[in-house]
Short mmCIF file of C-alpha atoms in Angstrom, two decimals:
data_model
loop_
_atom_site.label_atom_id
_atom_site.label_comp_id
_atom_site.label_asym_id
_atom_site.label_seq_id
_atom_site.Cartn_x
_atom_site.Cartn_y
_atom_site.Cartn_z
CA MET R 1 -319.78 -48.26 13.51
CA MET R 2 -316.52 -47.59 15.32
CA SER R 3 -313.34 -46.74 13.39
CA ASN R 4 -311.05 -49.59 12.42
CA SER R 5 -307.89 -48.31 14.09
CA PHE R 6 -306.78 -51.54 15.77
CA ASP R 7 -303.09 -52.46 15.79
CA HIS R 8 -302.72 -55.20 13.18
CA GLU R 9 -299.18 -55.92 14.46
CA ASN R 10 -300.46 -56.78 17.95
CA ARG R 11 -300.80 -60.55 17.53
CA ASP R 12 -301.93 -61.08 21.13
CA SER R 13 -305.05 -59.04 20.49
CA TRP R 14 -306.35 -60.95 17.45
CA TYR R 15 -304.78 -64.43 17.49
CA PHE R 16 -306.91 -66.85 19.51
CA GLY R 17 -304.89 -70.02 18.92
CA ALA R 18 -306.46 -73.48 18.75
CA ILE R 19 -310.11 -72.62 19.44
CA ASN R 20 -312.55 -74.49 17.22
CA ARG R 21 -315.06 -73.20 14.67
CA GLN R 22 -318.03 -73.35 17.04
CA GLU R 23 -316.19 -71.52 19.84
CA ALA R 24 -315.16 -68.78 17.40
CA THR R 25 -318.71 -68.48 16.07
CA ASP R 26 -320.24 -68.25 19.55
CA LEU R 27 -317.67 -65.66 20.60
CA LEU R 28 -318.27 -63.42 17.59
CA MET R 29 -322.07 -63.74 17.66
CA ASN R 30 -321.95 -62.16 21.12
CA GLU R 31 -320.34 -59.03 19.64
CA LYS R 32 -322.68 -56.14 18.79
CA GLU R 33 -321.17 -54.78 15.57
CA GLY R 34 -320.09 -56.28 12.29
CA GLY R 35 -316.41 -56.30 11.38
CA VAL R 36 -315.30 -57.79 14.70
CA PHE R 37 -312.86 -60.62 13.98
CA LEU R 38 -310.31 -63.10 15.25
CA VAL R 39 -307.68 -65.40 13.75
CA ARG R 40 -307.55 -69.05 14.82
CA ASP R 41 -305.67 -72.20 13.84
CA SER R 42 -307.24 -74.34 11.16
CA ALA R 43 -308.50 -77.61 12.65
CA SER R 44 -308.45 -79.42 9.29
CA CYS R 45 -304.99 -78.46 8.02
CA ALA R 46 -302.00 -78.00 10.35
CA GLY R 47 -300.15 -74.75 9.72
CA ASP R 48 -303.10 -72.98 8.10
CA TYR R 49 -305.19 -70.29 9.79
CA VAL R 50 -308.81 -69.11 9.65
CA LEU R 51 -309.95 -65.48 9.70
CA CYS R 52 -313.34 -65.42 11.44
CA VAL R 53 -315.43 -62.27 10.98
CA LYS R 54 -318.89 -61.20 12.13
CA GLU R 55 -320.73 -60.05 9.00
CA ASP R 56 -324.37 -58.92 9.39
CA SER R 57 -326.08 -61.68 11.39
CA LYS R 58 -323.61 -64.46 10.59
CA VAL R 59 -319.96 -65.36 11.16
CA SER R 60 -317.80 -66.02 8.10
CA HIS R 61 -314.72 -68.27 8.26
CA TYR R 62 -312.05 -67.45 5.66
CA ILE R 63 -309.25 -70.01 5.26
CA ILE R 64 -305.70 -68.64 5.16
CA ASN R 65 -303.30 -71.09 3.49
CA LYS R 66 -299.67 -71.10 4.58
CA ILE R 67 -297.52 -71.58 1.45
CA GLN R 68 -293.89 -72.59 1.82
CA ASN R 69 -291.54 -72.45 -1.18
CA ASN R 70 -288.04 -71.36 -2.13
CA ASP R 71 -288.94 -67.71 -1.54
CA GLY R 72 -289.92 -68.45 2.08
CA VAL R 73 -293.38 -68.45 3.65
CA LYS R 74 -296.40 -66.62 2.25
CA TYR R 75 -300.06 -66.58 3.21
CA ARG R 76 -302.96 -66.82 0.75
CA ILE R 77 -306.55 -65.79 1.39
CA GLY R 78 -308.88 -66.15 -1.59
CA ASP R 79 -306.87 -65.17 -4.65
CA ARG R 80 -304.54 -62.76 -2.80
CA THR R 81 -301.12 -63.55 -1.31
CA PHE R 82 -299.44 -61.70 1.58
CA PRO R 83 -296.05 -61.98 3.31
CA ASP R 84 -297.54 -62.39 6.80
CA LEU R 85 -300.79 -62.37 8.79
CA PRO R 86 -300.60 -58.69 9.93
CA LYS R 87 -300.45 -57.60 6.26
CA ILE R 88 -303.71 -59.49 5.60
CA LEU R 89 -305.41 -57.70 8.48
CA SER R 90 -303.99 -54.34 7.39
CA PHE R 91 -305.35 -54.87 3.86
CA TYR R 92 -308.84 -55.80 5.08
CA LYS R 93 -309.02 -52.75 7.33
CA LEU R 94 -309.44 -50.83 4.07
CA HIS R 95 -311.14 -53.41 1.87
CA TYR R 96 -314.38 -55.31 2.32
CA LEU R 97 -314.39 -59.08 2.82
CA ASP R 98 -318.06 -59.77 2.04
CA THR R 99 -320.12 -57.06 3.74
CA THR R 100 -317.58 -55.32 5.99
CA PRO R 101 -313.92 -54.45 6.49
CA LEU R 102 -312.17 -55.49 9.71
CA ILE R 103 -313.10 -53.13 12.55
CA ARG R 104 -311.50 -54.56 15.70
CA PRO R 105 -310.44 -57.86 17.29
CA ALA R 106 -312.99 -59.77 19.38
CA SER R 107 -312.89 -59.30 23.13
CA LYS R 108 -310.97 -62.08 24.84
CA LYS R 109 -313.07 -63.75 27.50
CA VAL R 110 -311.44 -64.44 30.84
CA GLU R 111 -311.50 -68.22 31.22
CA LYS R 112 -310.58 -69.98 34.43
CA VAL R 113 -309.87 -73.66 35.07
CA ILE R 114 -309.44 -75.77 38.18
CA ALA R 115 -306.69 -78.38 38.48
CA LYS R 116 -307.88 -81.99 38.71
CA PHE R 117 -304.42 -83.30 39.62
CA ASP R 118 -301.00 -82.07 40.75
CA PHE R 119 -298.65 -81.26 37.88
CA THR R 120 -294.92 -80.83 38.40
CA SER R 121 -292.34 -80.46 35.66
CA LYS R 122 -288.69 -79.52 35.31
CA GLU R 123 -289.28 -77.90 31.91
CA LYS R 124 -288.71 -74.14 32.25
CA ASP R 125 -291.73 -73.28 30.07
CA ASP R 126 -294.16 -75.39 32.10
CA LEU R 127 -296.32 -74.11 34.96
CA CYS R 128 -296.44 -76.33 38.04
CA PHE R 129 -299.67 -76.44 40.05
CA LYS R 130 -301.52 -78.37 42.74
CA LYS R 131 -304.86 -80.13 42.57
CA GLY R 132 -307.58 -77.57 43.30
CA ASP R 133 -305.57 -74.54 42.11
CA ILE R 134 -307.51 -71.98 40.06
CA LEU R 135 -305.68 -70.91 36.89
CA THR R 136 -306.51 -68.22 34.32
CA ILE R 137 -306.09 -69.24 30.67
CA VAL R 138 -303.89 -66.77 28.83
CA PHE R 139 -303.65 -68.49 25.47
CA LYS R 140 -304.72 -71.76 23.83
CA ASP R 141 -301.43 -72.64 22.15
CA GLU R 142 -302.35 -76.20 21.13
CA GLU R 143 -305.15 -78.67 21.63
CA GLN R 144 -303.43 -80.31 24.63
CA TRP R 145 -301.15 -77.52 25.95
CA TRP R 146 -302.35 -74.06 27.00
CA THR R 147 -300.60 -71.07 28.54
CA ALA R 148 -302.05 -70.23 31.95
CA LYS R 149 -301.41 -67.89 34.87
CA THR R 150 -301.58 -68.51 38.61
CA SER R 151 -303.15 -66.10 41.10
CA ASP R 152 -299.68 -64.80 42.00
CA GLY R 153 -298.83 -64.00 38.38
CA LYS R 154 -296.65 -66.98 37.38
CA THR R 155 -297.20 -67.97 33.74
CA GLY R 156 -296.40 -71.17 31.81
CA LEU R 157 -297.71 -74.11 29.82
CA ILE R 158 -300.20 -76.55 31.35
CA PRO R 159 -301.46 -79.94 30.07
CA VAL R 160 -305.16 -79.58 29.27
CA PRO R 161 -306.18 -83.09 30.49
CA TYR R 162 -305.06 -82.11 34.01
CA VAL R 163 -307.62 -79.30 34.36
CA GLN R 164 -311.33 -78.68 33.87
CA LYS R 165 -313.29 -75.49 33.19
CA LEU R 166 -314.37 -73.57 36.25
CA GLU R 167 -317.93 -72.47 35.67
CA ASP R 168 -318.63 -68.89 36.72
CA SER R 169 -321.66 -69.97 38.70
CA HIS R 170 -319.76 -72.55 40.72
CA SER R 171 -317.41 -71.83 43.57
CA PRO R 172 -314.92 -74.61 44.28
CA VAL R 173 -315.41 -73.89 47.97
CA ASP R 174 -319.20 -73.99 47.96
CA ASN R 175 -319.42 -76.95 45.59
CA PRO R 176 -316.50 -79.28 46.24
CA ARG R 177 -315.96 -81.86 43.55
CA PRO R 178 -316.24 -85.51 44.55
CA GLY R 179 -313.08 -86.57 46.31
CA SER R 180 -311.75 -83.07 46.88
CA GLY R 181 -310.61 -82.42 50.39
CA GLU R 182 -309.87 -86.07 51.03
CA PRO R 183 -306.88 -88.16 50.03
CA ILE R 184 -307.29 -90.27 46.91
CA SER R 185 -305.51 -93.57 47.13
CA SER R 186 -304.34 -93.44 43.52
CA LEU R 187 -302.73 -90.04 44.00
CA GLY R 188 -299.60 -90.37 46.08
CA ALA R 189 -297.31 -88.33 48.27
CA GLN R 190 -298.60 -84.76 48.16
CA SER R 191 -295.93 -83.77 50.67
CA GLU R 192 -293.16 -84.18 48.10
CA PRO R 193 -293.87 -81.75 45.24
CA GLY R 194 -291.52 -82.28 42.34
CA ARG R 195 -290.54 -85.77 43.47
CA ARG R 196 -292.04 -87.07 40.23
CA SER R 197 -292.70 -85.23 37.01
CA GLN R 198 -296.27 -86.35 36.38
CA ILE R 199 -299.37 -87.31 38.32
CA GLN R 200 -298.37 -88.86 41.64
CA ARG R 201 -299.72 -92.32 40.98
CA LYS R 202 -298.53 -95.75 41.92
CA LEU R 203 -297.49 -97.70 38.85
CA PRO R 204 -298.33 -99.92 37.14
CA ALA R 205 -301.88 -98.54 36.78
CA HIS R 206 -304.62 -98.90 34.21
CA ALA R 207 -305.64 -96.08 31.87
CA ARG R 208 -308.40 -95.85 29.28
CA VAL R 209 -307.74 -94.56 25.76
CA LYS R 210 -309.84 -91.48 24.90
CA GLN R 211 -308.26 -90.53 21.55
CA VAL R 212 -307.34 -92.64 18.52
CA ARG R 213 -303.68 -92.77 17.56
CA VAL R 214 -302.23 -94.39 14.44
CA PRO R 215 -298.44 -94.33 14.78
CA ASN R 216 -295.93 -94.03 11.96
CA ALA R 217 -295.59 -97.43 10.29
CA TYR R 218 -291.81 -97.28 10.72
CA ASP R 219 -291.98 -96.62 14.48
CA GLU R 220 -291.98 -100.05 16.06
CA THR R 221 -291.93 -98.63 19.60
CA ALA R 222 -295.24 -96.74 19.33
CA LEU R 223 -298.57 -98.26 20.36
CA LYS R 224 -301.67 -98.07 18.16
CA LEU R 225 -304.55 -96.73 20.25
CA GLU R 226 -308.29 -97.19 19.81
CA ILE R 227 -310.88 -95.39 21.94
CA GLY R 228 -311.90 -97.61 24.87
CA ASP R 229 -308.68 -99.65 24.93
CA THR R 230 -307.23 -100.25 28.38
CA ILE R 231 -303.48 -99.76 28.77
CA LEU R 232 -301.37 -100.86 31.71
CA VAL R 233 -299.17 -97.81 32.28
CA THR R 234 -295.74 -98.90 33.47
CA LYS R 235 -293.74 -95.67 33.25
CA THR R 236 -294.44 -91.92 32.99
CA ASN R 237 -291.82 -89.75 31.31
CA ILE R 238 -291.44 -85.97 31.53
CA ASN R 239 -291.45 -85.65 27.73
CA GLY R 240 -295.09 -86.75 27.67
CA GLN R 241 -294.39 -90.14 26.07
CA TRP R 242 -295.54 -92.77 28.54
CA GLU R 243 -294.70 -96.46 28.44
CA GLY R 244 -297.25 -99.21 28.77
CA ILE R 245 -298.58 -102.59 27.71
CA LEU R 246 -301.53 -102.98 25.33
CA ASN R 247 -302.69 -106.31 23.92
CA GLY R 248 -299.43 -107.92 25.03
CA LYS R 249 -297.24 -105.32 23.30
CA THR R 250 -294.99 -102.92 25.22
CA GLY R 251 -294.51 -99.48 23.70
CA TYR R 252 -294.87 -95.72 23.96
CA PHE R 253 -297.85 -93.39 23.60
CA PRO R 254 -298.69 -89.68 24.34
CA PHE R 255 -300.11 -89.19 27.85
CA THR R 256 -302.69 -86.78 26.39
CA HIS R 257 -304.46 -89.70 24.67
CA VAL R 258 -305.38 -91.55 27.89
CA GLU R 259 -306.90 -90.99 31.31
CA PHE R 260 -306.31 -93.06 34.40
CA ILE R 261 -309.17 -95.25 35.56
CA GLU R 262 -310.02 -93.66 38.90
CA ASP R 263 -311.02 -96.82 40.75
CA ASP R 264 -307.74 -98.49 39.78
CA THR R 265 -305.58 -98.82 42.91
#
């Protein structure tokens, strides 16, 4: 077994962001030795984390609760409390969890995606790209926003619904996706990048709801969304809150909860 001399202060090496339990399990099961680990966001409780560790022939998932009180923020794992995440990792370099201490962070897999649409934004943290661009995922910050890098080294946030995974066995040149290489009537003026801040689409246009949303009861401007609903999108805003009409009511909703109906012209 290799020595556990990893840098517990190097967050980029061990924090994997918003990957889910199954992704973490699959990743760690591919590692040869026990004690390989990663830290991910908890899917069930916002603000909490999960320490995932390969132990023998299984992967254990230890919840880390974020506790906020008058003394500031602390982190609890089991019956122990620590001031921050690196201190937890430092402690478990020397102490066993179940069958092993922490040896090293899991290897980060290089993941590439291909853009399904153009994305332009005036936000300085966002990464603009064109349909068909190949991007490398740097970090999965949130469920709907990831940090990515272009082939020329530019880095920024991208909206996940605008891209799809690029399978290693598929070349976008050898296997063009349907519609690639030909103009799509619902995608507009490609010759004017930046002219609009979202997908270049003629509005109004219909979109299908793919994620349930129950708005705050006191927010009269927000639309309640059910999977399969069809919204008439009337306006796209750079802040990600789009405007539309659903069941006769006009209101706002997050663009990440819908996808345009492709045959809608």
